[in-house]
Amino acid sequence: MNFWLMLPELVVIATAFAAGGADLLVADRSRRALAAIALGGIAAAFTAALAAPLGGALFGGRFIVDGAARWFKLLFLLAGFLTVVLSKDLLEGRARVRVRGIGFPGEYYTLLLFTLAGMMCLISATDIVTLYVSLELATLPLFVLAAWRRDDARSGEAGLKYVIVGALASAFILYGLGILYGLAGSTALAAIGRAVAPSPAFWLAAALVLAGVGFKLTIVPFHMWAADVYEGAPTPVTAYLSVASKATGLAFLFQLFFRMLLPHLEAWTPLLAILAATTMTLGNVVAIVQSNIKRFMAFSAISQAGYLIMGFMAPGTDGVAAMIFYLLVYIVTNLAVFACIIWYSNETGRERIEEYRGLARTNPLMALAMMVALFSLAGIPPLSGFVGKFFLFSIASAAGCHWLVAVAAVNTTISLYYYLRIVRQMYIEPAEEDAAPLPSGRALAAVIGALAVAVVLLGIVPWFYAQAHAHAALWTAAALR
Amino acid sequence: MPDLPLALQFAWLIPALPFAAFIAVGLGVSPLSKRAAGLVATLAVAAAALCAWLVAWEYYGLYPPDAAHPAIVVWSFEWLPYDAGLSASAGVLLDPIAVLLLVVVTTVSALIHVYSIGYMGGDPGYGRFFTYMNLFTFSMLGLVVAPNIIQMYVCWELVGLSSFLLIGFYYSKPEAVAAAKKAFIVTRFADLGFLIGILLLGFHGHASFAELAPAIAPEAAAQGVANLQAFDFHYLTHPEVLARLQAASVPFLGLSLLTLAMVLVFMGAAGKSAMFPLHIWLPDAMEGPTPVSALIHAATMVVAGVYLVARLMPAFAASGDALAVVMGVGVFTSLFAAVIAVTQDDIKRILAFSTLSQIGYMMLALGVCSPAHPLGYTAGMFHLATHAFFKALLFLCAGAVIHAVHSNNIWDMGGLARKMPITHAAFLAATLAIAGVWPFAGFFSKDEILLAAFSSGHTAVFAAALLVAGLTAFYMFRLYFVTFWGGHRGPHAAHAREAPAVMWVPLAALAAVSAVAGFVPIGSFVSWGEAHEVPHCIDLRIAIPATAIALLGFALAWRLYARDGAGAARAAAALGILYRTIKRKFYVDEAYLAVTKGFIFPYIARPIAWFDRHAVDGGVDLAGWITRTTGRLCRRLQTGQVQTYGVWFVGGILFVLLLLWAALA
């Protein structure tokens, strides 16, 4: 058995314990070492994931590493790394706006790293028990993180709502998986896929599991929790939820569809198309009327999930490549926006869209980075969001789903309107009389700069898409075998 | 391709240097330091000029004078691949006319950059000015070295853009804005023809590409074209391709495809080179700063049309009819503009009409060209080069004069010869050059054009050209006498002072070139086809009448304007309505306005505007309203109560279940 395959997960778990343990030992002053431990661990895991051989299996094929698994793991680690950087200022009390009731950083990092480990195991799992346990590991700590600001009623409300709806989703998934086991008599995904035949019980199981995944991926109508949780949770956690948690949902769908349901996938496409269309439309029209930027980003993220699952219209290498490439683009772009939001709320405590007024006058570079990221989310060429959307739309179009492409195009136009609302506040509305340039921490500024550059580079350097395509090809080759 | 000398391998630096400076000055230097902006921009263009001279040296080292001068592609990269034979590439093509233009454009541009440091000093838009100038220089050089018609077109539009930006440089002046718009719209309209011509050539050229390319490719590969494309000049000007295009006919007046395409291409050339009836933008373009008028609207950009015709000479010649159009338009414009120039009072407008007339001359020279009589090609390009120098010089002198007297009207000047001796001497040299007086440059190039018209049997054209030569001498000496002789007329003329050194040194340099450039044995360097019929000595049959008519023009100007304008006023009064018609430029602008304001605006534009305002905007507003209302309604679903969320969750499951049931059952 080649345990090197599992090295990234093991490193993440070890780091989680190290960060939690170190929190007990270090003095308050040296708390910043904890972030360094977490970042170091994630970076090591990233390297290990890059170096791990492709196509290996552990535990008799219950844990495998293939193209998509590696891609997802790298994305999770990237999102985790950036989230730690974005959280540092808040946790170490360096935000200009004093926030009370922040818990210990060590615990925060431990929980964050546990979710990372869960996500990483999830994409490598090949049987439903591991899958479920990984999903829970990836979800449960997030309930705690959402409620991290003890003294903040909104944060508490977010945690509570999240845990209730999350429990509901979890129960449904468990119930669905149970039915599948009952139908097939096996816990291995591939075996279930071979054994099940169309029957009402199977449809019920599929509907239950899909609802659970829809919860993670914020598919309408399983999205309701997102707005409240995104708004109430500490902003770095919101950022993490909007990218990593969503990526977990997609990873789960990948597992479900490609390892298990591939023979039946044809029949699923109309359903997924309807879900995609409703998700993007509802997310977009509701985003228009939001005034809190985090709530606004929640609906924006919902609509982005709608675009994301368009890739399932053609479940081949191209579709997979389009989805995992868009996921990368989405993570980078969304984190860029959130990094700016975090910076702004750390400095001013403001979260309303109108309060971004005149940012381009006081902090032109920050406003520029945010504008680039928002335009990328809206899909303006040559930014990466455009390229990613282009691939997804062309997948749907090639699959003959022209109505869906039309709906998506209309939605893109709507989304441009509301993303421009923020840009308008930043660039056109005058700054307040006494507005002065806001300072920014070096790490945060570096992350924002790097992300903004990445948003552009992903759009104009074809290497990244080529990589996504290569990984997708490996994955589909394995899944179709 | 044999091993190329280093200078040729790095020929791409010539356009790249101004481009780099454009980026650097525009984004970095200009906000930091104004002085540095001018310096960096000027140095970049000067370095490009140095490279251009080196390239010329090496090119003629590789292909000595009087030998064949192939068009070689020294550098290229594939840019937008679509299909076999159908990809746009960018590169650097060198042949005699490209090398000639490289040298002329970079040299004139460098000198004008130096001049501008003085002329634009203290202007609030100093950095912006140099940014645009570099953009222009880059675009023009990219156009000159284009190895295919796509790059040509892209750079063609870029020079149009930089011209627009620079005409409207003083954007707070309504006239400048109107002039910039006029220039852009007129040239864009002409470029529509160019684009359709390109598409016709490309489409039909590509149709027979698979058949013809294998035969042409090795030949082209020997000249550095690694991957032949249908848009490459090597392909488009190949005799077999042209024969194929000439044989194809279009269902329009029974024209051959080639003729139609080339006439359309010439429409673009005529727009950029301001040929009648698309000339109306150029006189107004004088609203731009004077160095811009000198560089773009006299020396370089406006001759792009001439260059385009020369570049596609084999295609024009193969069509024949298209070349006749070139000749006709050239002759008419040169005569028409020269007549108008006689009556104008604005110093820059006189020079602008003179430019029109001289470009018409070049077109005429190309128009009388044929495989049997290729002299017109050499003569046209020769005149292009000499004209670039002396016309730039005239404009720069005009700029110095305007700088000194704060007026464009020649009747506000007068008596400046003593106040501004260097400018006066330079202006005189340029005037002698343009009037065609031996030994100044214009004498040689103009005589060569006259000879080309005469020897190819176009006697009527020859006569018209001779008349234009006389008119040119007359209006130029009118300008000269009124500006520099006589008493001080305007309020500032008495206090005029010589320009600073940074301004007069370029004047002196250009004057020197204008004086001696004629002695370059151009026929050894630039020629078309196999036959060399270029004379190396002055042909007296041409020189004597040409000089005689120039002297006649000079004498008339002396008689009417050397002392005061009283004689001229009497002459004008005697001509009556004819004079007024000419003075109003034959009412061409008014005719355009009548068509646009009387017909296009009320009957086409206004209904469209109404439709746009009401139907389109209304539709957009409605869509926005619907979306926002939907958003407001959907927002109500989000109650904030977990119970609701749970209900939706379960409802969703039922919905999915039903859908799956329907789909899978």
mmCIF file of N, CA and C in Angstrom, chain A residues 34-110:
data_model
loop_
_atom_site.group_PDB
_atom_site.id
_atom_site.type_symbol
_atom_site.label_atom_id
_atom_site.label_comp_id
_atom_site.label_asym_id
_atom_site.label_seq_id
_atom_site.Cartn_x
_atom_site.Cartn_y
_atom_site.Cartn_z
ATOM 1 N N LEU A 34 0.498 30.737 14.931
ATOM 2 C CA LEU A 34 -0.506 29.732 14.566
ATOM 3 C C LEU A 34 -0.864 29.811 13.094
ATOM 4 N N ALA A 35 -1.044 31.042 12.620
ATOM 5 C CA ALA A 35 -1.345 31.209 11.202
ATOM 6 C C ALA A 35 -0.211 30.652 10.364
ATOM 7 N N ALA A 36 1.014 30.891 10.841
ATOM 8 C CA ALA A 36 2.165 30.386 10.096
ATOM 9 C C ALA A 36 2.138 28.873 10.041
ATOM 10 N N ILE A 37 1.770 28.234 11.175
ATOM 11 C CA ILE A 37 1.684 26.768 11.180
ATOM 12 C C ILE A 37 0.642 26.306 10.166
ATOM 13 N N ALA A 38 -0.530 26.931 10.216
ATOM 14 C CA ALA A 38 -1.601 26.524 9.309
ATOM 15 C C ALA A 38 -1.179 26.711 7.860
ATOM 16 N N LEU A 39 -0.586 27.883 7.575
ATOM 17 C CA LEU A 39 -0.183 28.157 6.197
ATOM 18 C C LEU A 39 0.897 27.179 5.747
ATOM 19 N N GLY A 40 1.848 26.918 6.649
ATOM 20 C CA GLY A 40 2.922 25.984 6.312
ATOM 21 C C GLY A 40 2.369 24.607 6.026
ATOM 22 N N GLY A 41 1.434 24.166 6.877
ATOM 23 C CA GLY A 41 0.849 22.843 6.676
ATOM 24 C C GLY A 41 0.116 22.754 5.352
ATOM 25 N N ILE A 42 -0.666 23.807 5.048
ATOM 26 C CA ILE A 42 -1.421 23.770 3.795
ATOM 27 C C ILE A 42 -0.482 23.781 2.601
ATOM 28 N N ALA A 43 0.572 24.600 2.707
ATOM 29 C CA ALA A 43 1.530 24.648 1.603
ATOM 30 C C ALA A 43 2.193 23.291 1.418
ATOM 31 N N ALA A 44 2.551 22.635 2.549
ATOM 32 C CA ALA A 44 3.176 21.307 2.442
ATOM 33 C C ALA A 44 2.222 20.325 1.804
ATOM 34 N N ALA A 45 0.946 20.385 2.221
ATOM 35 C CA ALA A 45 -0.035 19.480 1.646
ATOM 36 C C ALA A 45 -0.205 19.741 0.153
ATOM 37 N N PHE A 46 -0.146 21.029 -0.212
ATOM 38 C CA PHE A 46 -0.266 21.394 -1.623
ATOM 39 C C PHE A 46 0.862 20.766 -2.428
ATOM 40 N N THR A 47 2.077 20.882 -1.891
ATOM 41 C CA THR A 47 3.221 20.287 -2.564
ATOM 42 C C THR A 47 3.054 18.777 -2.663
ATOM 43 N N ALA A 48 2.615 18.174 -1.564
ATOM 44 C CA ALA A 48 2.439 16.722 -1.565
ATOM 45 C C ALA A 48 1.395 16.312 -2.593
ATOM 46 N N ALA A 49 0.306 17.104 -2.681
ATOM 47 C CA ALA A 49 -0.737 16.767 -3.642
ATOM 48 C C ALA A 49 -0.227 16.898 -5.068
ATOM 49 N N LEU A 50 0.629 17.894 -5.276
ATOM 50 C CA LEU A 50 1.214 18.052 -6.612
ATOM 51 C C LEU A 50 2.125 16.890 -6.940
ATOM 52 N N ALA A 51 2.867 16.422 -5.910
ATOM 53 C CA ALA A 51 3.881 15.405 -6.161
ATOM 54 C C ALA A 51 3.299 14.002 -6.166
ATOM 55 N N ALA A 52 2.123 13.828 -5.531
ATOM 56 C CA ALA A 52 1.576 12.476 -5.416
ATOM 57 C C ALA A 52 1.333 11.875 -6.793
ATOM 58 N N PRO A 53 1.602 10.577 -6.932
ATOM 59 C CA PRO A 53 1.396 9.949 -8.236
ATOM 60 C C PRO A 53 -0.078 9.924 -8.591
ATOM 61 N N LEU A 54 -0.369 10.021 -9.859
ATOM 62 C CA LEU A 54 -1.748 9.997 -10.333
ATOM 63 C C LEU A 54 -2.166 8.569 -10.609
ATOM 64 N N GLY A 55 -3.404 8.255 -10.294
ATOM 65 C CA GLY A 55 -3.934 6.956 -10.696
ATOM 66 C C GLY A 55 -3.690 5.846 -9.699
ATOM 67 N N GLY A 56 -3.246 6.181 -8.488
ATOM 68 C CA GLY A 56 -3.035 5.138 -7.497
ATOM 69 C C GLY A 56 -4.275 4.873 -6.668
ATOM 70 N N ALA A 57 -4.299 3.733 -5.967
ATOM 71 C CA ALA A 57 -5.444 3.413 -5.119
ATOM 72 C C ALA A 57 -4.949 2.849 -3.795
ATOM 73 N N LEU A 58 -5.754 3.088 -2.732
ATOM 74 C CA LEU A 58 -5.431 2.600 -1.393
ATOM 75 C C LEU A 58 -6.617 1.807 -0.863
ATOM 76 N N PHE A 59 -6.384 1.022 0.152
ATOM 77 C CA PHE A 59 -7.467 0.301 0.838
ATOM 78 C C PHE A 59 -8.330 -0.469 -0.139
ATOM 79 N N GLY A 60 -7.692 -1.190 -0.997
ATOM 80 C CA GLY A 60 -8.453 -1.998 -1.926
ATOM 81 C C GLY A 60 -9.357 -1.200 -2.824
ATOM 82 N N GLY A 61 -8.889 -0.018 -3.252
ATOM 83 C CA GLY A 61 -9.669 0.784 -4.192
ATOM 84 C C GLY A 61 -10.711 1.648 -3.530
ATOM 85 N N ARG A 62 -10.671 1.763 -2.203
ATOM 86 C CA ARG A 62 -11.649 2.645 -1.543
ATOM 87 C C ARG A 62 -11.193 4.104 -1.527
ATOM 88 N N PHE A 63 -9.950 4.327 -1.832
ATOM 89 C CA PHE A 63 -9.406 5.680 -1.814
ATOM 90 C C PHE A 63 -8.514 5.819 -3.035
ATOM 91 N N ILE A 64 -8.948 6.606 -3.999
ATOM 92 C CA ILE A 64 -8.134 6.694 -5.203
ATOM 93 C C ILE A 64 -7.796 8.146 -5.521
ATOM 94 N N VAL A 65 -6.680 8.309 -6.209
ATOM 95 C CA VAL A 65 -6.247 9.650 -6.623
ATOM 96 C C VAL A 65 -6.157 9.658 -8.135
ATOM 97 N N ASP A 66 -7.064 10.382 -8.757
ATOM 98 C CA ASP A 66 -6.997 10.493 -10.212
ATOM 99 C C ASP A 66 -7.011 11.971 -10.610
ATOM 100 N N GLY A 67 -7.210 12.226 -11.876
ATOM 101 C CA GLY A 67 -7.056 13.598 -12.382
ATOM 102 C C GLY A 67 -7.910 14.604 -11.654
ATOM 103 N N ALA A 68 -9.215 14.334 -11.599
ATOM 104 C CA ALA A 68 -10.103 15.309 -10.982
ATOM 105 C C ALA A 68 -9.831 15.413 -9.489
ATOM 106 N N ALA A 69 -9.489 14.252 -8.851
ATOM 107 C CA ALA A 69 -9.221 14.288 -7.416
ATOM 108 C C ALA A 69 -8.064 15.225 -7.128
ATOM 109 N N ARG A 70 -7.003 15.114 -7.904
ATOM 110 C CA ARG A 70 -5.873 16.002 -7.665
ATOM 111 C C ARG A 70 -6.272 17.461 -7.887
ATOM 112 N N TRP A 71 -7.001 17.683 -8.964
ATOM 113 C CA TRP A 71 -7.401 19.057 -9.277
ATOM 114 C C TRP A 71 -8.216 19.653 -8.123
ATOM 115 N N PHE A 72 -9.214 18.868 -7.669
ATOM 116 C CA PHE A 72 -10.056 19.365 -6.580
ATOM 117 C C PHE A 72 -9.238 19.607 -5.327
ATOM 118 N N LYS A 73 -8.336 18.680 -5.021
ATOM 119 C CA LYS A 73 -7.552 18.855 -3.803
ATOM 120 C C LYS A 73 -6.726 20.128 -3.867
ATOM 121 N N LEU A 74 -6.134 20.358 -5.034
ATOM 122 C CA LEU A 74 -5.337 21.579 -5.163
ATOM 123 C C LEU A 74 -6.214 22.809 -4.975
ATOM 124 N N LEU A 75 -7.419 22.732 -5.524
ATOM 125 C CA LEU A 75 -8.317 23.886 -5.381
ATOM 126 C C LEU A 75 -8.720 24.086 -3.921
ATOM 127 N N PHE A 76 -9.058 22.995 -3.234
ATOM 128 C CA PHE A 76 -9.426 23.109 -1.827
ATOM 129 C C PHE A 76 -8.285 23.737 -1.030
ATOM 130 N N LEU A 77 -7.068 23.229 -1.298
ATOM 131 C CA LEU A 77 -5.925 23.737 -0.538
ATOM 132 C C LEU A 77 -5.677 25.204 -0.846
ATOM 133 N N LEU A 78 -5.848 25.564 -2.113
ATOM 134 C CA LEU A 78 -5.674 26.955 -2.496
ATOM 135 C C LEU A 78 -6.679 27.832 -1.748
ATOM 136 N N ALA A 79 -7.941 27.376 -1.771
ATOM 137 C CA ALA A 79 -8.972 28.155 -1.090
ATOM 138 C C ALA A 79 -8.678 28.233 0.401
ATOM 139 N N GLY A 80 -8.231 27.103 0.998
ATOM 140 C CA GLY A 80 -7.929 27.087 2.423
ATOM 141 C C GLY A 80 -6.790 28.029 2.757
ATOM 142 N N PHE A 81 -5.765 27.984 1.950
ATOM 143 C CA PHE A 81 -4.596 28.840 2.169
ATOM 144 C C PHE A 81 -5.005 30.301 2.166
ATOM 145 N N LEU A 82 -5.754 30.667 1.118
ATOM 146 C CA LEU A 82 -6.142 32.071 1.000
ATOM 147 C C LEU A 82 -7.073 32.473 2.141
ATOM 148 N N THR A 83 -7.936 31.552 2.551
ATOM 149 C CA THR A 83 -8.852 31.892 3.636
ATOM 150 C C THR A 83 -8.078 32.159 4.920
ATOM 151 N N VAL A 84 -7.045 31.362 5.167
ATOM 152 C CA VAL A 84 -6.245 31.612 6.373
ATOM 153 C C VAL A 84 -5.626 32.997 6.309
ATOM 154 N N VAL A 85 -5.080 33.343 5.125
ATOM 155 C CA VAL A 85 -4.475 34.677 5.007
ATOM 156 C C VAL A 85 -5.524 35.748 5.249
ATOM 157 N N LEU A 86 -6.724 35.530 4.695
ATOM 158 C CA LEU A 86 -7.765 36.545 4.830
ATOM 159 C C LEU A 86 -8.282 36.637 6.264
ATOM 160 N N SER A 87 -8.170 35.521 7.010
ATOM 161 C CA SER A 87 -8.701 35.528 8.374
ATOM 162 C C SER A 87 -7.753 36.154 9.380
ATOM 163 N N LYS A 88 -6.476 36.184 9.042
ATOM 164 C CA LYS A 88 -5.452 36.541 10.021
ATOM 165 C C LYS A 88 -5.729 37.846 10.751
ATOM 166 N N ASP A 89 -6.004 38.892 9.948
ATOM 167 C CA ASP A 89 -6.166 40.214 10.558
ATOM 168 C C ASP A 89 -7.274 40.206 11.601
ATOM 169 N N LEU A 90 -8.391 39.552 11.238
ATOM 170 C CA LEU A 90 -9.530 39.531 12.142
ATOM 171 C C LEU A 90 -9.186 38.760 13.417
ATOM 172 N N LEU A 91 -8.575 37.577 13.224
ATOM 173 C CA LEU A 91 -8.322 36.711 14.371
ATOM 174 C C LEU A 91 -7.253 37.275 15.291
ATOM 175 N N GLU A 92 -6.285 37.951 14.713
ATOM 176 C CA GLU A 92 -5.188 38.449 15.542
ATOM 177 C C GLU A 92 -5.481 39.845 16.055
ATOM 178 N N GLY A 93 -6.732 40.283 15.859
ATOM 179 C CA GLY A 93 -7.133 41.562 16.425
ATOM 180 C C GLY A 93 -6.488 42.749 15.746
ATOM 181 N N ARG A 94 -6.124 42.609 14.465
ATOM 182 C CA ARG A 94 -5.474 43.731 13.796
ATOM 183 C C ARG A 94 -6.445 44.546 12.951
ATOM 184 N N ALA A 95 -7.696 44.124 12.950
ATOM 185 C CA ALA A 95 -8.690 44.916 12.225
ATOM 186 C C ALA A 95 -8.878 46.244 12.928
ATOM 187 N N ARG A 96 -9.053 47.302 12.139
ATOM 188 C CA ARG A 96 -9.175 48.622 12.755
ATOM 189 C C ARG A 96 -10.459 48.742 13.554
ATOM 190 N N VAL A 97 -11.493 48.087 13.040
ATOM 191 C CA VAL A 97 -12.754 48.090 13.766
ATOM 192 C C VAL A 97 -12.682 46.960 14.788
ATOM 193 N N ARG A 98 -12.766 47.307 16.062
ATOM 194 C CA ARG A 98 -12.630 46.278 17.088
ATOM 195 C C ARG A 98 -13.833 45.352 17.019
ATOM 196 N N VAL A 99 -13.565 44.059 16.944
ATOM 197 C CA VAL A 99 -14.643 43.088 16.951
ATOM 198 C C VAL A 99 -14.494 42.282 18.222
ATOM 199 N N ARG A 100 -15.568 42.237 19.005
ATOM 200 C CA ARG A 100 -15.472 41.497 20.261
ATOM 201 C C ARG A 100 -15.997 40.093 20.073
ATOM 202 N N GLY A 101 -15.619 39.216 20.983
ATOM 203 C CA GLY A 101 -16.161 37.862 20.972
ATOM 204 C C GLY A 101 -15.595 36.977 19.890
ATOM 205 N N ILE A 102 -14.355 37.249 19.506
ATOM 206 C CA ILE A 102 -13.707 36.365 18.541
ATOM 207 C C ILE A 102 -13.029 35.240 19.322
ATOM 208 N N GLY A 103 -13.225 34.010 18.895
ATOM 209 C CA GLY A 103 -12.645 32.880 19.600
ATOM 210 C C GLY A 103 -11.150 32.766 19.389
ATOM 211 N N PHE A 104 -10.591 31.692 19.897
ATOM 212 C CA PHE A 104 -9.152 31.498 19.774
ATOM 213 C C PHE A 104 -8.772 31.140 18.345
ATOM 214 N N PRO A 105 -7.699 31.726 17.846
ATOM 215 C CA PRO A 105 -7.313 31.425 16.471
ATOM 216 C C PRO A 105 -6.974 29.950 16.262
ATOM 217 N N GLY A 106 -6.355 29.348 17.266
ATOM 218 C CA GLY A 106 -5.954 27.950 17.092
ATOM 219 C C GLY A 106 -7.146 27.077 16.773
ATOM 220 N N GLU A 107 -8.232 27.289 17.509
ATOM 221 C CA GLU A 107 -9.436 26.491 17.261
ATOM 222 C C GLU A 107 -9.978 26.751 15.857
ATOM 223 N N TYR A 108 -9.949 28.021 15.513
ATOM 224 C CA TYR A 108 -10.439 28.395 14.178
ATOM 225 C C TYR A 108 -9.677 27.650 13.092
ATOM 226 N N TYR A 109 -8.345 27.700 13.201
ATOM 227 C CA TYR A 109 -7.548 27.034 12.173
ATOM 228 C C TYR A 109 -7.776 25.534 12.193
ATOM 229 N N THR A 110 -7.892 24.969 13.402
ATOM 230 C CA THR A 110 -8.117 23.525 13.492
ATOM 231 C C THR A 110 -9.399 23.144 12.759
#
